[in-house]
PDB file of C-alpha atoms and ligand atoms in Angstrom:
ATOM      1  CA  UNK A 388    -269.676 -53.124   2.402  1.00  0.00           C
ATOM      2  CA  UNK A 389    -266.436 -55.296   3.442  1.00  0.00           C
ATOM      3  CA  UNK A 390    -266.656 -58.985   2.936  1.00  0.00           C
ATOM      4  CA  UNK A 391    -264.267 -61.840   3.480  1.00  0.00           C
ATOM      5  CA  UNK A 392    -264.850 -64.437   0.854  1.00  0.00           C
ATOM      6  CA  UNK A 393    -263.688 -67.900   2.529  1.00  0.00           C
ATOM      7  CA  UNK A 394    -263.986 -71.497   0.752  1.00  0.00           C
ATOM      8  CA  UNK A 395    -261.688 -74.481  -0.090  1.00  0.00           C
ATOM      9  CA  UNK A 396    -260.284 -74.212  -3.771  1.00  0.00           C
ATOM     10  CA  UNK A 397    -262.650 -74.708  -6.258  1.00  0.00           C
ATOM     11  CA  UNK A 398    -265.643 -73.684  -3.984  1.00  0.00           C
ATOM     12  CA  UNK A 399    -266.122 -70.852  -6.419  1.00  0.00           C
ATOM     13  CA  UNK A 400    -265.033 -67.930  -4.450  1.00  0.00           C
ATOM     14  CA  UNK A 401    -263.446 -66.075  -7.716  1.00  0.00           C
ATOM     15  CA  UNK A 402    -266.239 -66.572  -9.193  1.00  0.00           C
ATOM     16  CA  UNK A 403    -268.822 -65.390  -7.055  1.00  0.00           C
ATOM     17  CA  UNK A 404    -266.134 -62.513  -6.055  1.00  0.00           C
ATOM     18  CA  UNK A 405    -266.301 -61.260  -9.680  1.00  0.00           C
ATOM     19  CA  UNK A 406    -270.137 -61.207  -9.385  1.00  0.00           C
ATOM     20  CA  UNK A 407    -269.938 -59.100  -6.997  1.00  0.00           C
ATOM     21  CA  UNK A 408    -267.765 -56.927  -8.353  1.00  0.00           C
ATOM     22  CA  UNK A 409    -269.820 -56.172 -11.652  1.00  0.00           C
ATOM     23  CA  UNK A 410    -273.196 -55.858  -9.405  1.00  0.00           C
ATOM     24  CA  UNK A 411    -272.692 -54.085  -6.182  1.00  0.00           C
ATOM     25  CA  UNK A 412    -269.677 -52.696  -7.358  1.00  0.00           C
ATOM     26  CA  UNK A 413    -267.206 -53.491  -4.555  1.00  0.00           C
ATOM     27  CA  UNK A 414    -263.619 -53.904  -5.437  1.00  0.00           C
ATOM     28  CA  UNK A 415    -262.255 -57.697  -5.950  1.00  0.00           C
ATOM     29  CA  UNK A 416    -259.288 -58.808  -4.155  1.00  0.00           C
ATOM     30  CA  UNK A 417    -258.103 -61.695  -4.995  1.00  0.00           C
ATOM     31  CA  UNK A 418    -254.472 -63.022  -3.552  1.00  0.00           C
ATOM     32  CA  UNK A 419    -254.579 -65.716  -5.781  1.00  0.00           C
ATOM     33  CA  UNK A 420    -254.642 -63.325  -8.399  1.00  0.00           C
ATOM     34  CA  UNK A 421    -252.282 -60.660  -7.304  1.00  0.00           C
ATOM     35  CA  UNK A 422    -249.575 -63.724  -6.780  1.00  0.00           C
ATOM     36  CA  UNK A 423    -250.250 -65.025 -10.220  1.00  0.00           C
ATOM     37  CA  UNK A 424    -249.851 -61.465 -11.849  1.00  0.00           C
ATOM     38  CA  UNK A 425    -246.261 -61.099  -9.278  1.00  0.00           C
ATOM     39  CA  UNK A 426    -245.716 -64.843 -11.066  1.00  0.00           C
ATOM     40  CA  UNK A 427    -246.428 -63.500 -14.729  1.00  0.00           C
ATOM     41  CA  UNK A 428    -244.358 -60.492 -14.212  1.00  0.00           C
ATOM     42  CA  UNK A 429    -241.809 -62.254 -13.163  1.00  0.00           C
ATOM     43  CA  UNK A 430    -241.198 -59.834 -10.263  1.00  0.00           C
ATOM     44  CA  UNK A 431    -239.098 -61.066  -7.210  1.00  0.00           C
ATOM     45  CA  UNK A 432    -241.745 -61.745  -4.801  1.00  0.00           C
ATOM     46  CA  UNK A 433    -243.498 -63.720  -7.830  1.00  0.00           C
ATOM     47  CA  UNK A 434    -240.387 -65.800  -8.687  1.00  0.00           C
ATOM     48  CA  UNK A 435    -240.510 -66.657  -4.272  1.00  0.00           C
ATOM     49  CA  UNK A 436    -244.160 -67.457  -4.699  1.00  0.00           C
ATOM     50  CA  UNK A 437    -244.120 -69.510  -7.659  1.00  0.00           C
ATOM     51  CA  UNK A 438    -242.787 -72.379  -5.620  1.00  0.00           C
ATOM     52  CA  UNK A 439    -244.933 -72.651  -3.052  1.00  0.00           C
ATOM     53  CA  UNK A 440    -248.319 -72.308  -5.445  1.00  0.00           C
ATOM     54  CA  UNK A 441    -247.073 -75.187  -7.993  1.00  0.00           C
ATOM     55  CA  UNK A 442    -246.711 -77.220  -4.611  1.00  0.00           C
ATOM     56  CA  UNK A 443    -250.301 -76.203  -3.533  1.00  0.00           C
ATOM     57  CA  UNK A 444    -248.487 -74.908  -0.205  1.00  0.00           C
ATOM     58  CA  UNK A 445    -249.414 -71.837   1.199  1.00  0.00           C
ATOM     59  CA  UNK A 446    -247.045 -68.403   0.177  1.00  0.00           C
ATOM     60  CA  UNK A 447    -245.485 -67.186   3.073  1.00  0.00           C
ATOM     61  CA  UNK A 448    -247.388 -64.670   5.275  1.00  0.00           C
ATOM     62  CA  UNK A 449    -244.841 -62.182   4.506  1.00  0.00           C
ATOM     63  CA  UNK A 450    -245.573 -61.647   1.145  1.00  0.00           C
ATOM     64  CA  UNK A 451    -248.713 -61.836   0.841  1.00  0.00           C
ATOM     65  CA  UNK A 452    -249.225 -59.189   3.374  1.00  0.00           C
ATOM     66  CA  UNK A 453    -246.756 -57.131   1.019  1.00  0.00           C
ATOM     67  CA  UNK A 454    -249.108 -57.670  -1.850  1.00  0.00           C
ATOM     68  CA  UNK A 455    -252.435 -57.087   0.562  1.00  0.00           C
ATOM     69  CA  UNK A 456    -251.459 -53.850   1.915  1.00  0.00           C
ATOM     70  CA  UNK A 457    -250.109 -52.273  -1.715  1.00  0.00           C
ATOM     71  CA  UNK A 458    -253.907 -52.852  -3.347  1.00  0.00           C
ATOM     72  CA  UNK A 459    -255.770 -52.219  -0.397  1.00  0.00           C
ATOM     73  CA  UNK A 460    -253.997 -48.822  -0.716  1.00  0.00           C
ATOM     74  CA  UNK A 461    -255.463 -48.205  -3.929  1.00  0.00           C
ATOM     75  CA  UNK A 462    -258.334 -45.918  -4.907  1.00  0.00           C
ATOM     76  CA  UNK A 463    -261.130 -48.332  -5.232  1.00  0.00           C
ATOM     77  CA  UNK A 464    -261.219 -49.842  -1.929  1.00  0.00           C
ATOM     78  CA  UNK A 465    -262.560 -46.846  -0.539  1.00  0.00           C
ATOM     79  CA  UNK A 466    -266.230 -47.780  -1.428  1.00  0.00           C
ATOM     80  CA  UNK A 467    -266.096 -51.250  -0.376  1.00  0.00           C
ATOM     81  CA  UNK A 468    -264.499 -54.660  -1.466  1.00  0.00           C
ATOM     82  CA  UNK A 469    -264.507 -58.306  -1.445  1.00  0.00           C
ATOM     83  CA  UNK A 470    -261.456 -59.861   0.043  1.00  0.00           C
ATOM     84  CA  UNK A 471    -260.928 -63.612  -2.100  1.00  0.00           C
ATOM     85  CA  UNK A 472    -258.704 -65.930  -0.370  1.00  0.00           C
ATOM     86  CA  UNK A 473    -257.324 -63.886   2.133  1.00  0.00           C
ATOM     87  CA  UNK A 474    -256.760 -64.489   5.020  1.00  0.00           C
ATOM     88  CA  UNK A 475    -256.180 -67.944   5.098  1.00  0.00           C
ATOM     89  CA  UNK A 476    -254.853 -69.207   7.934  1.00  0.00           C
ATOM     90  CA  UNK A 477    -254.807 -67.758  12.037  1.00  0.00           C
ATOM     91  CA  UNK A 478    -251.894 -65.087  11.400  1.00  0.00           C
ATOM     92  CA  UNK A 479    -253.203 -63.732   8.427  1.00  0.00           C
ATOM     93  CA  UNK A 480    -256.585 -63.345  10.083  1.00  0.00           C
ATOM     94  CA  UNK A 481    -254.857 -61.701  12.744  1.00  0.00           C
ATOM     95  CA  UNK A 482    -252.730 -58.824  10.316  1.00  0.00           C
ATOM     96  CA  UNK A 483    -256.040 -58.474   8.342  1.00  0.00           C
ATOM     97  CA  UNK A 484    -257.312 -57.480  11.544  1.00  0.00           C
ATOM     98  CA  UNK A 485    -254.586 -55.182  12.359  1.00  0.00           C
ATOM     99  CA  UNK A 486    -254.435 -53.517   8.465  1.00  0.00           C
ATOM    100  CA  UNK A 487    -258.590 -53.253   8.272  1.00  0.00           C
ATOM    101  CA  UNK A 488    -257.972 -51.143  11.481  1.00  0.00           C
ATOM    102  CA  UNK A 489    -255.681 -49.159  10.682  1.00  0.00           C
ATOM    103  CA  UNK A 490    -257.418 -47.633   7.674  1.00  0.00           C
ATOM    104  CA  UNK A 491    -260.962 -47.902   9.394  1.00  0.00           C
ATOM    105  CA  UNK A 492    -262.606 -50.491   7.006  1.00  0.00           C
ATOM    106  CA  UNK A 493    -263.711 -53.150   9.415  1.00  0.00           C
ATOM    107  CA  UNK A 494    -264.907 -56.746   7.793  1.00  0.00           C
ATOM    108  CA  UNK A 495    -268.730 -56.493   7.857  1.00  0.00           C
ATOM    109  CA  UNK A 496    -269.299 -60.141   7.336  1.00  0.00           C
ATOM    110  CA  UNK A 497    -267.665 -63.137   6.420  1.00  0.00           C
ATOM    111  CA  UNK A 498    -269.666 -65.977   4.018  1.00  0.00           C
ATOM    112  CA  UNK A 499    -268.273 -69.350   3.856  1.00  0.00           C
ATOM    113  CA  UNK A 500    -269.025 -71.451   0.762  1.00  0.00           C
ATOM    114  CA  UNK A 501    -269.496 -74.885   0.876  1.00  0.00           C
ATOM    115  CA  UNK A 502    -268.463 -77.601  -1.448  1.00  0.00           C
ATOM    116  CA  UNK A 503    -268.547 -81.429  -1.249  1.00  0.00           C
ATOM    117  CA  UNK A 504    -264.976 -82.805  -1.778  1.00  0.00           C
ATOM    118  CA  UNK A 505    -265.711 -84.420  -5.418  1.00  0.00           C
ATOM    119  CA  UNK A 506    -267.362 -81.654  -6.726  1.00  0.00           C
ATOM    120  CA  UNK A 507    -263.947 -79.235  -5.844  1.00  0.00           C
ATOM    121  CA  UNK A 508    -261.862 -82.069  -8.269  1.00  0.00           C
ATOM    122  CA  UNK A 509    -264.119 -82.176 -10.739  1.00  0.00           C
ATOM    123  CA  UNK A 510    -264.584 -78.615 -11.627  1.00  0.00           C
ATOM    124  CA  UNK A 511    -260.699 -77.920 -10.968  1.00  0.00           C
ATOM    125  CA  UNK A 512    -260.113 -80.943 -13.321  1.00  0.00           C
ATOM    126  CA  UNK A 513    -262.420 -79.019 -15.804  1.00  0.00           C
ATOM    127  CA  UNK A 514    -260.427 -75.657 -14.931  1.00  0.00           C
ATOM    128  CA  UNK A 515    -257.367 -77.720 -15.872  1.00  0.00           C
ATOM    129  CA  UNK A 516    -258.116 -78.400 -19.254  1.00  0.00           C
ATOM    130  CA  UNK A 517    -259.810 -75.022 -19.930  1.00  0.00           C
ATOM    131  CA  UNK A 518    -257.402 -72.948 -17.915  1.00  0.00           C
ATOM    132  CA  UNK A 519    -253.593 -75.037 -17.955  1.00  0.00           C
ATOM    133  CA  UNK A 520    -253.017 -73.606 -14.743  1.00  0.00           C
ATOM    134  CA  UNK A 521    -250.099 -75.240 -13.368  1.00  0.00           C
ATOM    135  CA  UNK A 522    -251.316 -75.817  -9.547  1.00  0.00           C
ATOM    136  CA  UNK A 523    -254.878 -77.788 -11.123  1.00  0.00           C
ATOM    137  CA  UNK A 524    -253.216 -81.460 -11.309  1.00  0.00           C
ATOM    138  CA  UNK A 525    -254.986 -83.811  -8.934  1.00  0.00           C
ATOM    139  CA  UNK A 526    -251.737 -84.275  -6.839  1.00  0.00           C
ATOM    140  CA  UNK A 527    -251.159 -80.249  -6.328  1.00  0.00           C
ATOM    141  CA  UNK A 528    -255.254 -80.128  -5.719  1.00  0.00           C
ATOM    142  CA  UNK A 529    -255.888 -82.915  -3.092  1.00  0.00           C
ATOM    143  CA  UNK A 530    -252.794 -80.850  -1.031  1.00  0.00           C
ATOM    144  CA  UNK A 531    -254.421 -77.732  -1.714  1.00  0.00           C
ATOM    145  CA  UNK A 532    -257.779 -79.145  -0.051  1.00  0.00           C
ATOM    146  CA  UNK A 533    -255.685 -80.793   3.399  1.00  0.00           C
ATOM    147  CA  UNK A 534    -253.726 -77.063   3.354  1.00  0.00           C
ATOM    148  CA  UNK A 535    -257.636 -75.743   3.661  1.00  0.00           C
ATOM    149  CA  UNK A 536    -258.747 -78.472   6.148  1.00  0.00           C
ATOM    150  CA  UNK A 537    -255.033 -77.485   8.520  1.00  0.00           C
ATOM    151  CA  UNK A 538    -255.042 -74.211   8.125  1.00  0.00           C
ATOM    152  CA  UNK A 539    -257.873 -72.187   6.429  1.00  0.00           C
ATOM    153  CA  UNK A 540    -260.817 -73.752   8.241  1.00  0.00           C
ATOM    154  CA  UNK A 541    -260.083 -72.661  11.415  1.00  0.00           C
ATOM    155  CA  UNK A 542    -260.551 -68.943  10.257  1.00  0.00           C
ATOM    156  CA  UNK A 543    -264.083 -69.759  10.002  1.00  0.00           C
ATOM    157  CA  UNK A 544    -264.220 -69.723  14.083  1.00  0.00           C
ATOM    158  CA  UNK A 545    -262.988 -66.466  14.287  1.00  0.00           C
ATOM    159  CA  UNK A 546    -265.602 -64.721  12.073  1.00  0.00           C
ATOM    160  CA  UNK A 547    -268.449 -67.415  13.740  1.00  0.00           C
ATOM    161  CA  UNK A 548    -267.200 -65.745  17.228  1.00  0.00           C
ATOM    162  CA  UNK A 549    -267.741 -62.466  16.154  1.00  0.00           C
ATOM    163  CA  UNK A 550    -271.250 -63.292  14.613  1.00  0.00           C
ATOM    164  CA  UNK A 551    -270.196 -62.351  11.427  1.00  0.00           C
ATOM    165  CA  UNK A 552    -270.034 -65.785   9.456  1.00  0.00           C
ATOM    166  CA  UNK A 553    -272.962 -66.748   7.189  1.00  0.00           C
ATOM    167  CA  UNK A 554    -272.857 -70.112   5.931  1.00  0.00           C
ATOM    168  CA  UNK A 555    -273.079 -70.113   1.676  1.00  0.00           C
ATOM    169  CA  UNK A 556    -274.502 -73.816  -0.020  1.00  0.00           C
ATOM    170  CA  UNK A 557    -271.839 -74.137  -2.774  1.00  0.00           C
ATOM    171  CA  UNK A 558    -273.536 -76.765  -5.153  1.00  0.00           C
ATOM    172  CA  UNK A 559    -275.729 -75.715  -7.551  1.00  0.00           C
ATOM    173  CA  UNK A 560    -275.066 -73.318 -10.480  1.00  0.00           C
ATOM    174  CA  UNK A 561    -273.086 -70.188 -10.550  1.00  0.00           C
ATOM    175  CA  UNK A 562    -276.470 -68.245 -10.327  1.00  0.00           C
ATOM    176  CA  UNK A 563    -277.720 -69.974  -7.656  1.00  0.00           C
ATOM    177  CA  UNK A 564    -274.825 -69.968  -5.732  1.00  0.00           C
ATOM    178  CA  UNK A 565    -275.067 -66.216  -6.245  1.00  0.00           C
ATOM    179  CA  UNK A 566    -278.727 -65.846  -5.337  1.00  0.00           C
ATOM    180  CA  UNK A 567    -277.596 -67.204  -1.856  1.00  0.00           C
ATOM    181  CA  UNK A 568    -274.800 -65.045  -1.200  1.00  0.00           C
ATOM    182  CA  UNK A 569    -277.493 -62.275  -2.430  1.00  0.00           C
ATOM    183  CA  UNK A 570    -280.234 -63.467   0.491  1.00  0.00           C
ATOM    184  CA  UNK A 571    -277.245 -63.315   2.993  1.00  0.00           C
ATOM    185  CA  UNK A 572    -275.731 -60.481   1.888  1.00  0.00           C
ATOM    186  CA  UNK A 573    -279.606 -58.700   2.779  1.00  0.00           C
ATOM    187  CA  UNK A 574    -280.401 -60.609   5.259  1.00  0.00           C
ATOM    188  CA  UNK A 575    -278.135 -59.351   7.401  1.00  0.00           C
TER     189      UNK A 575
HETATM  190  P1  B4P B1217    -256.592 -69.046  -5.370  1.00  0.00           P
HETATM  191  O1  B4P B1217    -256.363 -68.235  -6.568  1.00  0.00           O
HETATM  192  O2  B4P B1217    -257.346 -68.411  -4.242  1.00  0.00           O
HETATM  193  O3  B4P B1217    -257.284 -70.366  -5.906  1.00  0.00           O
HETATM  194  P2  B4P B1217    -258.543 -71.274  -5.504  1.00  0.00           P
HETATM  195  O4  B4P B1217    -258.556 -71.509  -4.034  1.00  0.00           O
HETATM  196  O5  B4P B1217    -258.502 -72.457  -6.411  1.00  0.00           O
HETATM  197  O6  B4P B1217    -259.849 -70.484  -5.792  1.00  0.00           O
HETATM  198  P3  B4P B1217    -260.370 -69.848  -7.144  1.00  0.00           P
HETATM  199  O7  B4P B1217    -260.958 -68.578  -6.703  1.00  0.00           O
HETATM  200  O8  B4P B1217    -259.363 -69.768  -8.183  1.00  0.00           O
HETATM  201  O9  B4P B1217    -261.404 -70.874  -7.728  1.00  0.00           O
HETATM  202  P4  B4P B1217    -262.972 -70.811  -7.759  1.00  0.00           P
HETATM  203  O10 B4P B1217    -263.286 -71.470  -6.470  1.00  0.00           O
HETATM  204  O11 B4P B1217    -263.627 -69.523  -8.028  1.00  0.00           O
HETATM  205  O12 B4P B1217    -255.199 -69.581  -4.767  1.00  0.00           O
HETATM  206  C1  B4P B1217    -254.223 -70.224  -5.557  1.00  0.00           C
HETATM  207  C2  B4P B1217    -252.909 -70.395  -4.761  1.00  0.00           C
HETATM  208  O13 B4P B1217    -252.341 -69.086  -4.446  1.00  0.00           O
HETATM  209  C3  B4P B1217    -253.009 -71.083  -3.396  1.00  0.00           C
HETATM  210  O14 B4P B1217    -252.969 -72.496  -3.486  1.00  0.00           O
HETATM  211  C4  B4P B1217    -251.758 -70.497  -2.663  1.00  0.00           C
HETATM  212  O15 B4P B1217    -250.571 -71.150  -3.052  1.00  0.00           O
HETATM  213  C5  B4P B1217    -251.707 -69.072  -3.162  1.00  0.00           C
HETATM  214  N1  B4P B1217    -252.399 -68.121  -2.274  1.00  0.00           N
HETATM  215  C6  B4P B1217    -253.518 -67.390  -2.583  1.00  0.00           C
HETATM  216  N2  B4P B1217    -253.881 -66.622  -1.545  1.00  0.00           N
HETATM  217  C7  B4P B1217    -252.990 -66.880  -0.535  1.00  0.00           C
HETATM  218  C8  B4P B1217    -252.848 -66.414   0.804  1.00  0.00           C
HETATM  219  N3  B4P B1217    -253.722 -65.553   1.342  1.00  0.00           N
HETATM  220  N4  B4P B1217    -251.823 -66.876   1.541  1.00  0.00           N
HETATM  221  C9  B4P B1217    -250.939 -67.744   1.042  1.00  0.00           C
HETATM  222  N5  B4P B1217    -251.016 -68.238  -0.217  1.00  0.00           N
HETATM  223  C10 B4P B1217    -252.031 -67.814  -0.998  1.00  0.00           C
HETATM  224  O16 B4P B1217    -263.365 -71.650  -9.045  1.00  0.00           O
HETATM  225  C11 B4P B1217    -262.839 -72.881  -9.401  1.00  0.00           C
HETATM  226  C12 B4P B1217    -263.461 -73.397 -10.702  1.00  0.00           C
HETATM  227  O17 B4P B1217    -264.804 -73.780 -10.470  1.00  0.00           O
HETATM  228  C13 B4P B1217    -263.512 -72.372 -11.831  1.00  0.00           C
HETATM  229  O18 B4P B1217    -263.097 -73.006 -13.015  1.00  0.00           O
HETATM  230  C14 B4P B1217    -264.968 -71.952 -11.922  1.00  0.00           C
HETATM  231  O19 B4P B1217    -265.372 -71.651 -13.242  1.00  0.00           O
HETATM  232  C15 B4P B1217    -265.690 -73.199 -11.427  1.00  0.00           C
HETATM  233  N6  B4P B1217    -266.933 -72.902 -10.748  1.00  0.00           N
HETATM  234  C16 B4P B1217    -267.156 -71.907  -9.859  1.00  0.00           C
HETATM  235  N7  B4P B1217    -268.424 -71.958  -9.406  1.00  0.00           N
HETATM  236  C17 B4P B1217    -269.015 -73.040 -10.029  1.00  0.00           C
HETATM  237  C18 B4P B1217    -270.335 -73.628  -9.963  1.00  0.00           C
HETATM  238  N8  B4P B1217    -271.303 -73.134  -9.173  1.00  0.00           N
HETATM  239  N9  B4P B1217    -270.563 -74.725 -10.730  1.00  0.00           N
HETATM  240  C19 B4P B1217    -269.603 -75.245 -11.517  1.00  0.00           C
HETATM  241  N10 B4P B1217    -268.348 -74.729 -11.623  1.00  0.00           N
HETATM  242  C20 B4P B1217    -268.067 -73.637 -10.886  1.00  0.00           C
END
């Protein structure tokens, strides 16, 4: 099974992407976590990146396509994967597109998780002070959250038009949140 993981920051789409992981067994892609790892490594397309995350700005399309296609080349993708903040905005939609088909691994559906606005600060204030990651201060968040509203909500559409998005109630605990995307994930 292919699935596209989409939600503002702090919806819990990591989260719910490693669930995944450990119980159906799908491989986790995360961009966030590729570009942090580029970041870490100090690597040149980490040292462009770096930039744009602390900012809360989306990394150009260019290199996260680099990053995409290099682990979507690896082994584990072969028996299925979540895809965790990618794509984000109407060009990356469209190169996923374009990628999926040339290696024959369509998106099967699409779940969009839903969080209330206060909810994403408060548990990416509590990340903050648990995590230190540099691009949880309020200032960087609320700009990550009007990037999602410009650009990353209008993927939705294109998964809706398709009849592949499922609509995921964010709130709640971790399992919960989980036992929805389960439902969904039979459901359909
Ligand atoms: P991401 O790493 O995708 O960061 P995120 O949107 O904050 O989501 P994340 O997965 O980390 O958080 P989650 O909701 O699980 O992106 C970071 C940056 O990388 C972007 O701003 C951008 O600069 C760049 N980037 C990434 N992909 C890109 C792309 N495709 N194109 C361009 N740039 C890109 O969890 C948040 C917190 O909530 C956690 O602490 C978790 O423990 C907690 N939580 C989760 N579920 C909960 C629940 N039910 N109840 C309470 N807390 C919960």
């Amino acid at each position: 099974m292919r699935i596209v993981l989409l939600g503002p920051p702090g919806s819990g789409k990591g989260t719910q992407a490693a669930l995944l992981r450990e119980r159906l067994g799908l491989a986790h892609i995360s961009t966030g976590v590729l570009l942090r790892e580029a970041v870490r490594h100090g690597t040149d397309l980490g040292l462009q990146a770096k930039r744009y995350m602390d900012a809360g700005e989306l990394v150009p399309d260019a290199l996260v396509l680099d990053l995409l296609e290099q682990r979507l080349g690896q082994q584990d993708v072969g028996s299925g994967f979540i895809l965790d903040g990618y794509p984000r905005n109407l060009t990356q939609t469209e190169a996923l597109d374009e990628v999926l088909r040339r290696i024959g691994q369509p998106v099967d559906i699409a779940l969009a998780v839903k969080v209330n606005e206060a909810e994403i600060v408060e548990r990416l204030s509590k990340r903050a002070i648990e995590e230190g990651r540099s691009d949880d201060t309020e200032e960087v968040i609320r700009n990550r959250m009007r990037v999602y509203a410009e650009q990353t909500a209008p993927v939705a559409k294109h998964y809706a038009d398709r009849g592949q998005l499922r609509e995921i109630d964010g709130m709640g605990s971790i399992d919960e949140v989980y036992q929805r995307i389960a439902a969904a994930l039979d459901a359909d």
